[in-house]
Every structure is written in C-alpha cells, then in structure tokens.
XYZ file of C-alpha atoms in Angstrom:
603
model
C 45.904 -33.255 102.264
C 47.232 -32.585 99.131
C 50.411 -34.497 97.668
C 51.702 -32.676 94.279
C 54.219 -34.105 92.028
C 55.364 -31.945 89.028
C 57.545 -31.240 86.527
C 58.763 -27.453 85.603
C 60.853 -26.415 82.437
C 62.091 -22.903 81.772
C 63.204 -21.370 78.421
C 65.770 -18.484 77.960
C 68.933 -17.061 78.176
C 69.290 -17.256 82.290
C 66.832 -20.311 82.691
C 67.495 -22.827 85.687
C 67.717 -26.722 84.314
C 64.665 -28.282 84.930
C 63.130 -28.882 88.503
C 60.568 -30.565 90.283
C 58.213 -28.812 92.930
C 56.618 -32.148 94.750
C 55.584 -32.062 98.283
C 52.306 -32.435 100.803
C 50.083 -29.640 101.907
C 47.815 -29.785 104.629
C 44.950 -27.463 105.426
C 42.473 -27.762 108.561
C 39.582 -25.314 110.583
C 37.971 -26.719 113.701
C 35.851 -25.000 116.479
C 35.408 -25.311 119.819
C 33.320 -24.526 123.084
C 35.297 -22.741 125.259
C 39.074 -21.803 123.015
C 38.084 -20.143 119.687
C 37.866 -20.682 116.573
C 41.292 -22.581 115.199
C 42.648 -22.610 111.282
C 46.063 -24.448 110.275
C 48.005 -24.547 106.996
C 51.372 -26.455 106.455
C 53.358 -27.434 102.992
C 56.792 -29.154 102.892
C 58.798 -29.547 99.273
C 61.550 -31.157 97.939
C 62.798 -29.930 94.612
C 62.474 -26.508 92.952
C 64.259 -23.375 93.328
C 64.443 -20.603 95.365
C 63.857 -16.627 94.133
C 66.657 -15.084 92.396
C 67.958 -11.677 93.417
C 67.352 -12.151 97.299
C 69.012 -13.117 100.198
C 67.992 -15.184 102.854
C 68.029 -18.514 104.605
C 66.324 -21.579 101.881
C 63.880 -23.062 103.639
C 60.989 -26.047 102.135
C 58.047 -25.612 104.243
C 55.486 -23.234 105.733
C 53.471 -23.639 108.795
C 51.028 -21.404 110.300
C 48.452 -21.685 113.205
C 46.270 -19.346 114.274
C 43.469 -19.176 116.963
C 40.790 -16.520 117.120
C 37.863 -15.457 119.541
C 39.244 -17.322 122.488
C 36.983 -15.782 125.254
C 37.980 -14.910 128.746
C 36.615 -13.300 132.112
C 35.567 -9.570 132.241
C 34.818 -9.494 128.067
C 38.067 -9.776 127.040
C 38.702 -12.542 123.973
C 42.415 -12.784 122.269
C 43.651 -13.788 118.650
C 47.141 -15.820 118.874
C 49.348 -16.920 115.992
C 52.332 -18.704 115.497
C 54.297 -19.853 112.117
C 54.220 -18.062 109.014
C 51.723 -14.706 109.758
C 51.939 -11.138 108.976
C 53.277 -8.655 111.622
C 50.373 -7.099 113.665
C 48.986 -3.778 113.461
C 46.479 -1.910 115.541
C 43.182 -1.316 114.383
C 43.996 2.347 113.994
C 47.051 1.663 111.901
C 45.279 -0.358 109.394
C 42.410 2.787 109.081
C 44.736 4.983 106.545
C 43.236 6.286 103.462
C 46.670 7.567 102.081
C 49.638 6.610 103.700
C 50.139 2.168 104.550
C 51.795 0.546 106.884
C 52.673 -2.893 105.894
C 52.211 -6.138 108.045
C 55.036 -7.832 106.685
C 55.289 -11.340 106.092
C 57.659 -13.136 109.296
C 58.326 -16.602 110.728
C 57.244 -15.972 114.467
C 54.706 -15.408 117.084
C 51.946 -12.678 117.595
C 48.946 -12.024 119.750
C 46.478 -10.002 119.868
C 44.205 -8.693 123.050
C 40.508 -7.160 122.839
C 39.046 -5.995 126.081
C 36.237 -3.406 127.456
C 36.428 0.156 125.651
C 37.607 -1.267 122.767
C 41.060 -1.953 124.286
C 43.270 -3.662 122.664
C 47.328 -4.859 122.745
C 49.444 -5.899 120.100
C 52.775 -7.754 120.010
C 54.572 -10.061 117.456
C 58.160 -10.846 116.510
C 60.400 -13.271 113.929
C 62.212 -13.447 111.107
C 61.135 -11.457 107.830
C 60.237 -13.629 104.914
C 59.213 -14.192 101.764
C 56.308 -16.749 99.949
C 57.955 -18.907 97.562
C 56.770 -21.876 95.143
C 53.738 -21.888 92.541
C 51.477 -25.002 93.847
C 53.228 -25.642 96.635
C 54.044 -22.308 98.912
C 57.062 -22.290 100.856
C 58.105 -19.460 103.539
C 62.012 -18.174 103.108
C 63.318 -15.907 105.919
C 65.110 -13.255 104.742
C 67.810 -13.491 108.039
C 67.535 -11.019 110.958
C 64.749 -10.456 113.529
C 61.542 -7.674 113.464
C 58.783 -6.934 116.369
C 55.885 -4.802 117.124
C 54.356 -3.910 120.333
C 51.095 -1.441 120.316
C 48.133 -0.761 121.808
C 44.900 1.337 121.317
C 41.999 2.344 123.812
C 39.121 4.551 123.610
C 38.576 6.847 126.484
C 35.115 7.840 125.379
C 32.641 6.488 122.522
C 33.919 9.217 120.184
C 37.528 9.062 120.499
C 40.426 6.688 120.422
C 44.110 6.719 121.012
C 46.688 4.306 119.948
C 50.251 3.459 119.762
C 52.854 1.351 118.209
C 56.320 0.392 117.750
C 58.660 -1.505 115.576
C 61.842 -2.327 115.763
C 63.977 -4.206 112.962
C 67.768 -5.739 113.539
C 70.035 -6.691 110.637
C 67.005 -7.152 107.691
C 67.472 -6.615 104.339
C 65.010 -3.955 102.284
C 63.012 -6.590 99.960
C 59.879 -4.835 99.181
C 59.465 -3.057 95.802
C 60.102 -0.255 95.745
C 63.565 -0.271 96.681
C 64.430 2.888 95.531
C 68.016 4.824 96.065
C 68.142 4.668 99.580
C 68.280 1.374 99.814
C 70.950 0.702 96.923
C 72.955 3.661 98.354
C 73.155 2.154 102.210
C 74.146 -0.800 103.387
C 72.710 -4.464 102.034
C 71.121 -5.053 105.749
C 69.793 -2.439 107.969
C 68.478 -1.943 111.179
C 65.608 0.226 112.176
C 63.501 1.573 115.206
C 59.902 3.310 114.269
C 57.247 4.649 116.986
C 53.952 5.929 115.405
C 51.221 7.499 117.796
C 47.681 7.863 116.215
C 44.252 10.022 117.628
C 40.866 9.352 115.898
C 37.663 11.254 116.249
C 34.445 10.167 114.758
C 30.800 11.668 115.401
C 28.033 10.183 112.476
C 29.172 10.915 109.548
C 32.400 13.145 110.324
C 35.600 11.546 111.443
C 39.475 12.519 111.685
C 42.672 11.061 112.445
C 46.220 12.532 113.170
C 48.770 10.466 113.084
C 52.828 11.046 114.111
C 55.447 8.719 113.221
C 59.309 9.136 114.259
C 62.269 6.312 113.622
C 65.664 6.132 112.661
C 67.219 3.723 110.095
C 70.943 2.474 111.196
C 71.593 5.289 113.908
C 71.728 7.676 110.887
C 69.307 10.021 113.176
C 65.714 10.482 113.702
C 62.961 11.085 110.597
C 59.627 12.591 111.425
C 56.662 12.947 110.064
C 53.006 13.863 110.848
C 49.902 13.429 108.247
C 46.068 14.339 109.112
C 43.152 12.840 107.616
C 39.644 13.559 107.747
C 35.937 13.133 105.800
C 32.602 14.188 106.404
C 29.411 12.479 104.648
C 26.326 14.297 104.066
C 23.747 12.540 102.507
C 25.201 10.785 99.048
C 28.253 13.054 99.299
C 31.337 11.962 101.027
C 34.131 14.630 101.067
C 37.660 13.788 102.336
C 41.194 15.574 102.564
C 44.586 15.567 103.884
C 47.852 16.975 104.608
C 51.215 15.197 105.133
C 54.471 15.775 106.315
C 57.048 12.776 105.976
C 61.127 13.012 105.884
C 63.091 10.912 104.163
C 64.616 7.242 104.830
C 61.645 5.490 107.380
C 61.308 2.570 107.410
C 58.008 0.030 109.298
C 60.188 -3.142 110.338
C 62.046 -3.890 107.234
C 60.213 -2.417 104.480
C 60.214 1.349 103.768
C 56.963 3.809 104.166
C 56.476 6.625 102.209
C 58.416 8.963 102.632
C 60.315 12.712 101.601
C 56.867 13.812 101.008
C 54.733 16.676 101.869
C 51.499 17.899 100.723
C 47.964 17.741 100.789
C 44.874 16.053 99.098
C 40.878 16.641 98.362
C 38.593 13.711 97.384
C 34.809 13.796 96.965
C 32.859 11.051 96.070
C 29.201 11.077 94.890
C 26.422 7.830 94.843
C 22.817 8.021 94.135
C 20.516 5.800 91.933
C 22.076 6.675 89.228
C 24.685 8.232 89.499
C 28.707 7.382 90.740
C 31.255 9.969 90.276
C 34.649 11.308 92.139
C 37.153 13.498 91.685
C 40.607 14.057 93.545
C 43.393 16.244 93.278
C 47.064 15.660 95.352
C 49.777 17.636 95.582
C 53.354 16.672 96.606
C 56.409 17.998 96.721
C 60.046 16.636 98.105
C 61.133 17.707 101.725
C 64.603 16.829 100.809
C 64.145 19.112 97.409
C 65.714 16.313 95.509
C 62.833 15.516 93.529
C 60.026 17.699 91.902
C 56.512 19.401 92.953
C 53.671 17.121 91.404
C 50.283 17.421 91.112
C 47.788 14.440 90.365
C 44.402 15.121 89.031
C 41.936 12.173 88.561
C 38.230 11.859 88.150
C 35.338 8.767 87.563
C 31.897 9.070 86.838
C 29.078 6.348 85.952
C 25.644 7.092 84.624
C 22.941 4.425 85.004
C 21.149 4.994 81.476
C 18.747 2.255 82.381
C 18.528 -0.610 84.046
C 20.479 -2.688 82.046
C 23.330 -0.133 80.673
C 25.441 2.441 82.384
C 28.114 4.382 80.988
C 31.416 6.222 82.432
C 34.323 7.573 81.899
C 37.852 8.300 84.114
C 40.438 11.242 83.649
C 44.057 11.306 84.847
C 46.554 14.115 84.815
C 49.975 14.442 86.303
C 52.064 17.326 85.792
C 55.334 18.778 86.990
C 58.228 20.632 86.066
C 60.197 17.268 84.670
C 56.967 15.736 82.315
C 53.677 15.610 82.246
C 51.367 12.933 81.536
C 47.654 12.281 80.904
C 44.691 9.385 80.258
C 41.591 8.754 79.464
C 39.036 6.310 79.647
C 35.749 5.761 78.203
C 33.328 2.845 78.653
C 29.943 1.590 78.358
C 28.348 -1.787 80.303
C 25.512 -3.801 79.088
C 23.439 -6.354 80.505
C 22.285 -8.608 77.766
C 20.741 -11.700 76.593
C 23.971 -13.357 76.924
C 25.147 -11.810 79.733
C 27.156 -8.644 80.972
C 29.066 -6.754 78.163
C 31.485 -4.216 78.667
C 33.226 -2.115 76.092
C 36.180 0.310 76.759
C 38.368 2.827 75.050
C 41.373 3.849 77.055
C 44.399 6.408 75.652
C 47.422 7.502 77.855
C 50.467 9.815 76.760
C 53.311 10.791 78.748
C 56.579 12.043 77.323
C 58.247 8.365 76.363
C 54.780 6.394 75.422
C 51.720 7.068 73.530
C 48.904 4.090 73.919
C 45.634 3.362 72.824
C 43.711 0.379 74.246
C 40.056 -1.100 72.838
C 38.875 -3.302 74.705
C 35.898 -5.778 74.641
C 34.804 -8.028 77.929
C 31.868 -10.165 78.183
C 30.828 -12.442 81.361
C 28.495 -15.232 79.859
C 25.302 -16.230 80.864
C 25.853 -20.487 81.531
C 24.186 -22.791 83.315
C 24.087 -23.203 87.068
C 27.669 -24.499 88.419
C 29.689 -23.344 85.381
C 31.289 -19.775 84.418
C 33.078 -18.155 81.378
C 34.114 -14.607 80.711
C 36.128 -13.749 77.641
C 38.386 -10.429 76.753
C 39.558 -9.496 73.745
C 42.081 -6.139 73.372
C 43.711 -4.131 70.519
C 46.459 -2.102 71.896
C 48.275 0.661 69.865
C 51.593 1.336 71.353
C 54.474 3.753 70.282
C 57.050 3.981 72.802
C 60.962 4.588 73.849
C 60.033 3.641 77.630
C 62.656 0.299 76.768
C 66.276 2.458 77.096
C 67.651 1.928 73.852
C 64.521 0.310 72.086
C 62.303 2.108 69.872
C 58.502 0.090 69.820
C 55.680 1.114 67.018
C 52.881 -1.492 67.212
C 49.622 -3.155 67.235
C 48.936 -6.045 69.532
C 45.898 -8.205 69.782
C 45.222 -9.521 72.975
C 42.681 -12.519 73.835
C 41.506 -13.882 77.532
C 39.240 -17.058 78.617
C 38.498 -17.275 82.203
C 35.857 -20.003 83.081
C 35.266 -23.340 84.721
C 32.482 -25.221 86.076
C 31.343 -29.071 86.844
C 31.625 -31.086 83.683
C 29.340 -34.280 85.150
C 28.833 -35.176 88.554
C 32.557 -36.158 89.410
C 34.921 -33.779 86.853
C 35.155 -30.310 87.253
C 37.272 -27.776 84.963
C 38.585 -24.673 85.953
C 41.471 -22.225 83.914
C 42.338 -19.277 82.063
C 44.339 -18.763 78.779
C 45.694 -15.398 77.305
C 47.113 -15.032 73.604
C 48.814 -11.931 72.446
C 50.223 -10.909 69.215
C 51.632 -7.948 67.087
C 49.997 -7.852 63.609
C 51.550 -4.537 63.105
C 55.238 -3.662 63.858
C 57.846 -5.070 66.005
C 56.313 -6.671 69.770
C 57.180 -9.613 71.841
C 54.593 -12.303 71.369
C 53.095 -13.764 74.535
C 50.853 -16.342 76.287
C 50.332 -17.724 79.210
C 47.981 -20.496 80.444
C 46.434 -22.020 83.749
C 44.267 -25.100 83.883
C 42.989 -27.357 86.135
C 40.998 -30.582 85.787
C 39.631 -32.308 89.189
C 38.360 -35.943 89.291
C 36.345 -36.901 92.274
C 37.158 -40.493 92.806
C 35.445 -41.102 95.899
C 33.549 -39.001 98.721
C 36.952 -37.612 100.425
C 39.525 -38.699 97.312
C 40.036 -36.893 94.302
C 42.889 -36.070 91.943
C 43.529 -32.482 90.100
C 45.682 -32.040 87.149
C 47.351 -28.948 85.971
C 49.105 -27.241 83.576
C 50.651 -23.931 83.650
C 52.496 -21.682 81.067
C 53.847 -18.214 80.813
C 55.759 -17.547 77.659
C 57.445 -14.429 76.069
C 58.200 -14.582 72.199
C 61.288 -13.306 70.569
C 60.825 -10.405 68.836
C 63.237 -7.973 67.134
C 62.690 -4.262 68.177
C 64.467 -1.160 66.460
C 67.776 -0.245 68.453
C 69.373 3.145 68.907
C 73.124 2.426 69.066
C 74.362 5.811 68.255
C 72.547 9.754 68.251
C 74.337 9.524 64.550
C 73.231 6.461 63.211
C 69.299 5.211 62.638
C 68.272 2.690 64.501
C 69.008 -0.721 63.621
C 67.073 -4.074 64.231
C 68.229 -6.146 67.225
C 66.710 -9.804 68.286
C 65.528 -10.249 71.644
C 64.967 -13.705 72.846
C 62.351 -15.975 74.140
C 61.704 -16.765 77.926
C 59.198 -18.379 79.638
C 58.352 -21.087 82.103
C 56.079 -24.211 81.742
C 54.628 -26.486 84.845
C 52.461 -29.905 84.958
C 51.139 -30.682 88.242
C 49.327 -33.571 89.605
C 47.672 -33.712 92.621
C 46.040 -36.091 94.887
C 43.568 -34.774 97.768
C 41.899 -36.335 100.757
C 39.633 -34.529 102.469
C 37.149 -35.223 105.057
C 34.824 -33.137 108.267
C 35.666 -35.581 111.520
C 34.156 -35.231 114.917
C 31.657 -36.469 117.474
C 29.095 -34.488 115.550
C 30.073 -32.918 112.389
C 29.812 -29.145 112.522
C 30.234 -27.065 109.906
C 32.368 -23.717 110.068
C 29.909 -21.198 111.989
C 27.044 -23.876 112.286
C 25.725 -26.323 114.985
C 25.915 -29.863 115.289
C 23.402 -31.004 112.654
C 22.994 -28.449 110.721
C 23.231 -28.154 106.759
C 26.559 -26.962 105.136
C 27.868 -26.119 101.743
C 31.217 -25.334 99.680
C 32.561 -21.605 99.857
C 35.046 -20.853 97.065
C 36.537 -18.377 95.470
C 39.279 -15.610 93.697
C 40.743 -12.706 95.375
C 42.012 -11.025 92.414
C 43.270 -7.697 91.126
C 40.387 -5.219 89.566
C 42.198 -3.750 86.759
C 39.020 -2.070 85.623
C 37.262 -1.499 88.661
C 33.858 -2.926 87.322
C 33.337 -5.204 90.353
C 33.700 -8.000 88.183
C 36.566 -11.236 87.755
C 37.520 -10.421 83.834
C 39.264 -13.031 81.894
C 43.023 -11.802 81.512
C 42.960 -10.002 85.348
C 45.453 -11.559 87.884
C 44.792 -13.390 91.151
C 46.393 -12.379 93.833
C 48.463 -14.969 95.960
C 49.355 -15.940 99.213
C 46.692 -13.622 101.214
C 44.517 -14.285 103.934
C 41.037 -15.119 103.713
C 38.656 -14.759 106.920
C 34.932 -16.577 107.052
C 33.018 -14.696 109.592
C 36.416 -13.325 111.358
C 37.229 -16.927 112.765
C 38.553 -19.111 110.457
C 41.032 -18.519 107.957
C 42.896 -20.166 104.670
C 45.494 -18.447 102.246
C 44.979 -18.079 98.668
C 47.128 -20.130 96.208
C 49.297 -18.979 93.368
C 46.180 -18.316 91.371
C 44.354 -16.101 94.193
C 42.055 -19.066 94.702
C 40.444 -19.982 98.582
C 38.217 -22.597 99.707
C 36.295 -22.993 102.652
C 35.032 -26.997 102.123
C 32.092 -26.893 104.503
C 30.596 -24.011 105.618
C 26.946 -23.615 107.891
C 24.213 -22.691 105.241
C 23.064 -19.040 105.856
C 25.020 -15.908 106.036
C 28.355 -15.315 106.296
C 30.944 -12.274 105.666
C 34.195 -12.632 104.485
C 37.028 -10.183 105.163
C 41.058 -10.315 103.321
C 43.970 -9.232 105.191
C 45.820 -6.619 102.424
C 48.932 -7.962 103.735
C 50.245 -9.943 100.660
C 48.549 -7.284 97.837
C 51.467 -5.828 95.530
C 51.183 -2.323 95.991
C 49.501 0.094 95.129
C 47.243 -2.388 95.399
C 44.366 -2.468 98.545
C 40.928 -3.713 99.577
C 38.113 -1.664 100.632
C 36.756 -1.982 103.894
C 39.525 -5.123 104.472
C 37.430 -6.259 101.402
C 34.255 -7.379 103.171
C 31.657 -9.433 101.539
C 28.572 -10.591 102.753
C 27.556 -13.803 101.460
C 24.739 -16.680 101.118
C 25.630 -20.100 101.493
C 23.330 -22.999 100.454
C 22.606 -26.110 102.014
C 24.317 -28.940 99.753
C 25.548 -26.728 97.137
C 28.856 -24.720 96.078
C 28.797 -20.746 96.634
C 31.527 -18.670 94.235
C 32.284 -15.465 95.335
C 35.285 -13.248 93.989
C 36.662 -10.338 95.601
C 38.239 -7.393 94.028
C 41.387 -5.265 95.006
C 41.662 -1.645 93.882
C 44.269 0.590 92.920
C 44.840 2.739 95.851
C 44.229 6.459 94.606
C-alpha cells in the first residue's frame, strides 16, 4: 500500500498551473487451493489534470482484479478479470508477425475458458479508455462501449481454427496514428468487425491465413486477407507472406493497418558466431491514394571472439515520391570495466541528414548495484520542421543506475542531458531519481524527483521564398515534480506461501524494467525509455502493472526457476515483444533478482 503526495509544475506558453498528484495505490497477489491465482491493483487520486486533446469522462481512480487458472472438471480452466483491463483476443489473433490487432484498454469485464483439444472461448465488454498519471495511475474512460467474442479449436494436432467478433458503439478513435480518416469522419464512430483465422504447423513449418470483414459507421463493408508462413531448417528461418486489406477498417475503437496490399520475405540465420537477418517488403495502396513503397532491411552480427562482436544494419525505403536510407555499424566488447558498445549511425532522406556517434558502457559493479552510461554526438541537418532550418551538432549524456547504498537505503534513477555545441538546437534535460529508506520490516519511505525540460532556442525560420531565413525564438517548455511515498508492504497467511511456492519455502524479490530496446542489444542502456502500464505475468498466474518508468516488482517469489511474460497491449507503436517477452529467471532465497525485458521495433 502506497500513500503518495506530490507537487507538479509546468513551464511554457500553455503550461497548466501548479498541481498535486496525491493518492493511494494498492497492489496484492494471493494463491488459492481451488480457485486459481489472484492479482489486484487499485489507485485513487486527488489533484492532477486530465490528458489534453482527448475527450473523456474524467476519473480519479483505477482498479483491476484478475483471476487465472481456476480449475474445473474435465480439464477446463478459466481466467477472469474486471475493472481497468485489456480487451481479450484468442491465441491465434495474438500470433501475428506482420499485422497486429490491438488489445485496447477498457473499463469492463472479460473471461477466457480453456478446455480439451486446445478449445478456447473469450468474451469481454466495457468502455474504452486510457491510463493517465505519473506515480498514481488512473483510468480515463473515453465514452461509448466496446465488446469482443471469440473462440478457437484444434480439430487435429497440426491444425487450429478460430474466429473473433469485435464491436464498438459511439467511441472516439484515439490511438495513434489517427490518420486522415479519423479527422475526415465524425469525432465518434461505431464499428463491427469479424476475424476468421486458420493455422497449420508441422515441425519447423507453419502457415496461417486470416480473413477480416468490417464496417465503420455503416459506410459499407471493408474486407481484407493476409497469409503468413515460416519454415525453420537448421540455423535458418524463412518467413514470407502476402496481404490485401481495404481502407477504413477498425478493431473496436482502434484503426488497424488498412488500405494496403503487397507481400514480404524475411530470412534469419543463427550460428555460434553469426546472427543475420534480411527482409524485403513491397506495399501499395488499395485505393490508389498512396504511392507504392519498397522497404529493404538487413542486420548482421559476427562474434569476433569470446568478448567482442561486430555488427551492422542497413535500411532502405524507396517510392515514387521519395527515397531514404540509413546505415548503422557497432562494436560490442566485454572489457575489464563491464560491457561496452561503440555505434555509428547515418540516415538521410529528402528533408534531413543525421549522423550519430554513440558510446555506451554497462559497468561492473558490486552485488546489488548497477550503472550504465551513454555519451553521443549528433550531427543534424534538417528542414523536417515546417519552415525551420536546423544545422547543428548536439552532445548527449545519459546515466542510469541504482542499488543499495546501505542495508536500509537504496537509490535508483536516470538522468539525461543534451546541448548544442555548434549551430542552434533546443537544449534538454530529464531526470527521474528515487531514494528509498527502509524504516522497518514492513514500512519504507520513497522520495522521488522527475523533470523533463526543453530549453529555449533560436532556429532560422523561412518566412518567404524571396527572403533569407531569419532567427525566431522558440520558448522553453517542461515539467517537474517532487513525490513523497509512504509504503506498507507485508505478506500474511496461516502459513506464509511465496508466489509460486509451498508453505515454508524460501523466497526472494523479483523486480525489473520493461523497456524500449532502441539499439536492440538486449541491455537496458542509459537513455532508453521504460514502457508504462504494461502487464507483467509471473508463471502465467500472478500479474502486476509497470509504473511510469516501466518498473515492476514481485516482492515475495518462491526460490527457483520462474517465467515472466508481458502483455504487449499498452506498448507504443511500432514496438512489440518476441514470444510475449518470455524470460526465464532464477530467484535466490533472501535475494533480490533484477531482470529487464526489452521490446523491439516491429520490422
């Protein structure tokens, strides 16, 4: 149980007055002998402000209750949830390498039943919404209603068939990118969409076909179909597919990829020394309003020795309107100080040319502490901002770390700083630092400070094609806050049972961060962002939601092997998780285990 008080300030032309995000947060998990595993979280907030630019029903609280693995006769199990949850999907709808159907957040109820022959039923309904808040998360409903109903069945060991229906009534489209359709149509929409899917798998070969049909605001049916296939033989995996999807398709209150037809091919190779992948995508507009575009990407890494690896990435985009390409080269090295990485990037398109040199180091630290640093130099020439010319060199520094300063005192946080050393560019700084004091066995106090600030700068602005660019001042903007949290944490029961264990077994703490792995090196580097409000599940039974910095925590987990998975429902596009972010971890008795789970850009 957390009690939070805070002071929040904003800076800038449209800054809101000083606000206070005060409230109470409660998290709990418990296991039962006959009714499955249960997880609950709730928050109540006073003060703060709602998210701008989004029409919603203003709320001051969030709540969710999850039950997983409740057993029934004949091999059936049920998962149920109510409160601020995510819309349900059948398993076949989640296994989508190219097109994603979003499990949008909603305030409502859902149920999932699993039985013999891989039989699965899902259903859910509620009001769509968004999470808001910094330390005290609340859920803002957007009005309207949405519902899903689906089923899946395996008639044979190699086959699986499924279908799902999604409907929305009087809901706003809020999920980025909204695109021209959302602005051209009414502010709120109603939609109905159906999905049929079939999959076949035999050893290392797999294929899945998907057919979708839907309507938005009764404007006539839009249809689509896509096929994905893959084949793994030895160290090589080939995947390929084709697709055609009409314009204006929605899944609930969220637009999905539409007005597209084409195909793709990818090949991945892995050996003891080599990691390589190559892909090509061809995409055209069904309606003819967009240009045909070809994407080519390649990524290779060679393990030079036990301690060193060399790699590179190439991306090319070509269309009738414009072309763009980028190059990346890097060297990883396990040195006497830890793990280092040097990386050089160059990217160009008709509006910009950027070059970046980055040095990163994850430092060897004593047990219970961690430290990573990033230093980078960016050379930017751009006219991407309308009427603004930018020609500058920017230096960036970032530090992330934390650990136990003493038996009762711990520090955790990150700091980023950037400034122009040549030309004009907006200086920036950000920080999020927390100090924790363990007052007693069940009581602790956390003091946190965060700041995000972009300073004033003076770019050259083009006001007329006949006049030279003139300097114009862009004012500073930012926000900062101070939080004080009093935490009560305890485990109770007739015989204490750690999560996933038996009475009397040893336990340890399991915590970490779900983060956006920008350089795809598998390490949480200084300057990389955490993923907020994503659900982390322990052994498929107990769940917690990550905070604003992507951090999650299971305070008492049975010693031994465990598996963490992540629901990618609230990850920002185009980020996704491979194999649901499944991570195997070993928890030691009376120890704290840190595990970081990285999301990758969808390719």
